[in-house]
C-alpha angles and dihedrals in degrees: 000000000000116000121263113281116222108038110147129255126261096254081050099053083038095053092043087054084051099047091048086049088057089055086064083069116110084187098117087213110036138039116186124174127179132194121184119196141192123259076250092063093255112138106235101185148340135205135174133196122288154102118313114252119285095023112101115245085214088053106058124071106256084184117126093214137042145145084268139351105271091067085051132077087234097084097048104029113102115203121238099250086052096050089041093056086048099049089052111107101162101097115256136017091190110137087017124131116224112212112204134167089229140038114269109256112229095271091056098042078068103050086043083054097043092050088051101246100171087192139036116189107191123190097198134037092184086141094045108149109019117127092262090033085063089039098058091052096042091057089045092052095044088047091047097245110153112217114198125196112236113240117202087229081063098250126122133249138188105026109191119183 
């Protein structure tokens, strides 16, 4: 008997396991999951955004405007890549791709560079230009760090090195 046809790829089951991790989000506008995964293909940690332990999630502002930061979300929520470096307690991530549903803001891109993630695939840009947005590529590209844009085929575009 032949194997099964039509399993999925890896970057899809990767992205998948992403995506699932972002529903774990209380944020009411954005969702953001984050998988990071060995050179061999073994997931080594995930992380969505949220607020950090110990702080309620009722008890802290999830607003996106306000008459300064700290009544926004802006100042407690910490980003999925972010989460997803932190819960790691393996060693190194060095070598390691980071999956994510949406492109890494400036503050993450260094935290992605520091831990040694030699890929980011992305599945959405929705931020592209923006001053972080432009910051976060010009510091992978300067560290070397390739960012892939996730294709629902489960190829890859845009490959930038």
């Amino acid at each position: 008997m032949a194997k099964r046809e039509g399993y999925i790829s890896w970057q899809e089951y990767f992205m998948g396991v992403a995506q699932l991790a972002s529903m774990r989000s209380k944020d009411p506008n954005t969702q953001v999951g984050c998988c990071i995964v060995s050179p061999d293909n073994k997931i080594l940690s995930m992380g969505y955004n949220g607020m950090p332990m110990g702080c309620d999630d009722d008890a802290f502002p999830w607003d996106r405007e306000g008459d300064s930061l700290d009544v926004t979300k802006y100042a407690y929520v910490t980003h999925s890549e972010l989460n997803a470096i932190l819960n790691y307690r393996g060693g190194s991530l060095e070598g390691s791709t980071l999956y994510v549903s949406l492109f890494p803001c400036n503050e993450c891109a260094k935290a992605i560079i520091q831990a040694g993630i030699r890929c980011v695939v992305y599945d959405d840009d929705k931020y592209a230009g923006t001053p972080e947005n432009r910051a976060a590529k010009r510091m992978f590209d300067a560290a070397g760090v390739q960012y892939v844009r996730y294709s629902r085929s489960g190829r890859a575009i845009e490959i930038h090195i």
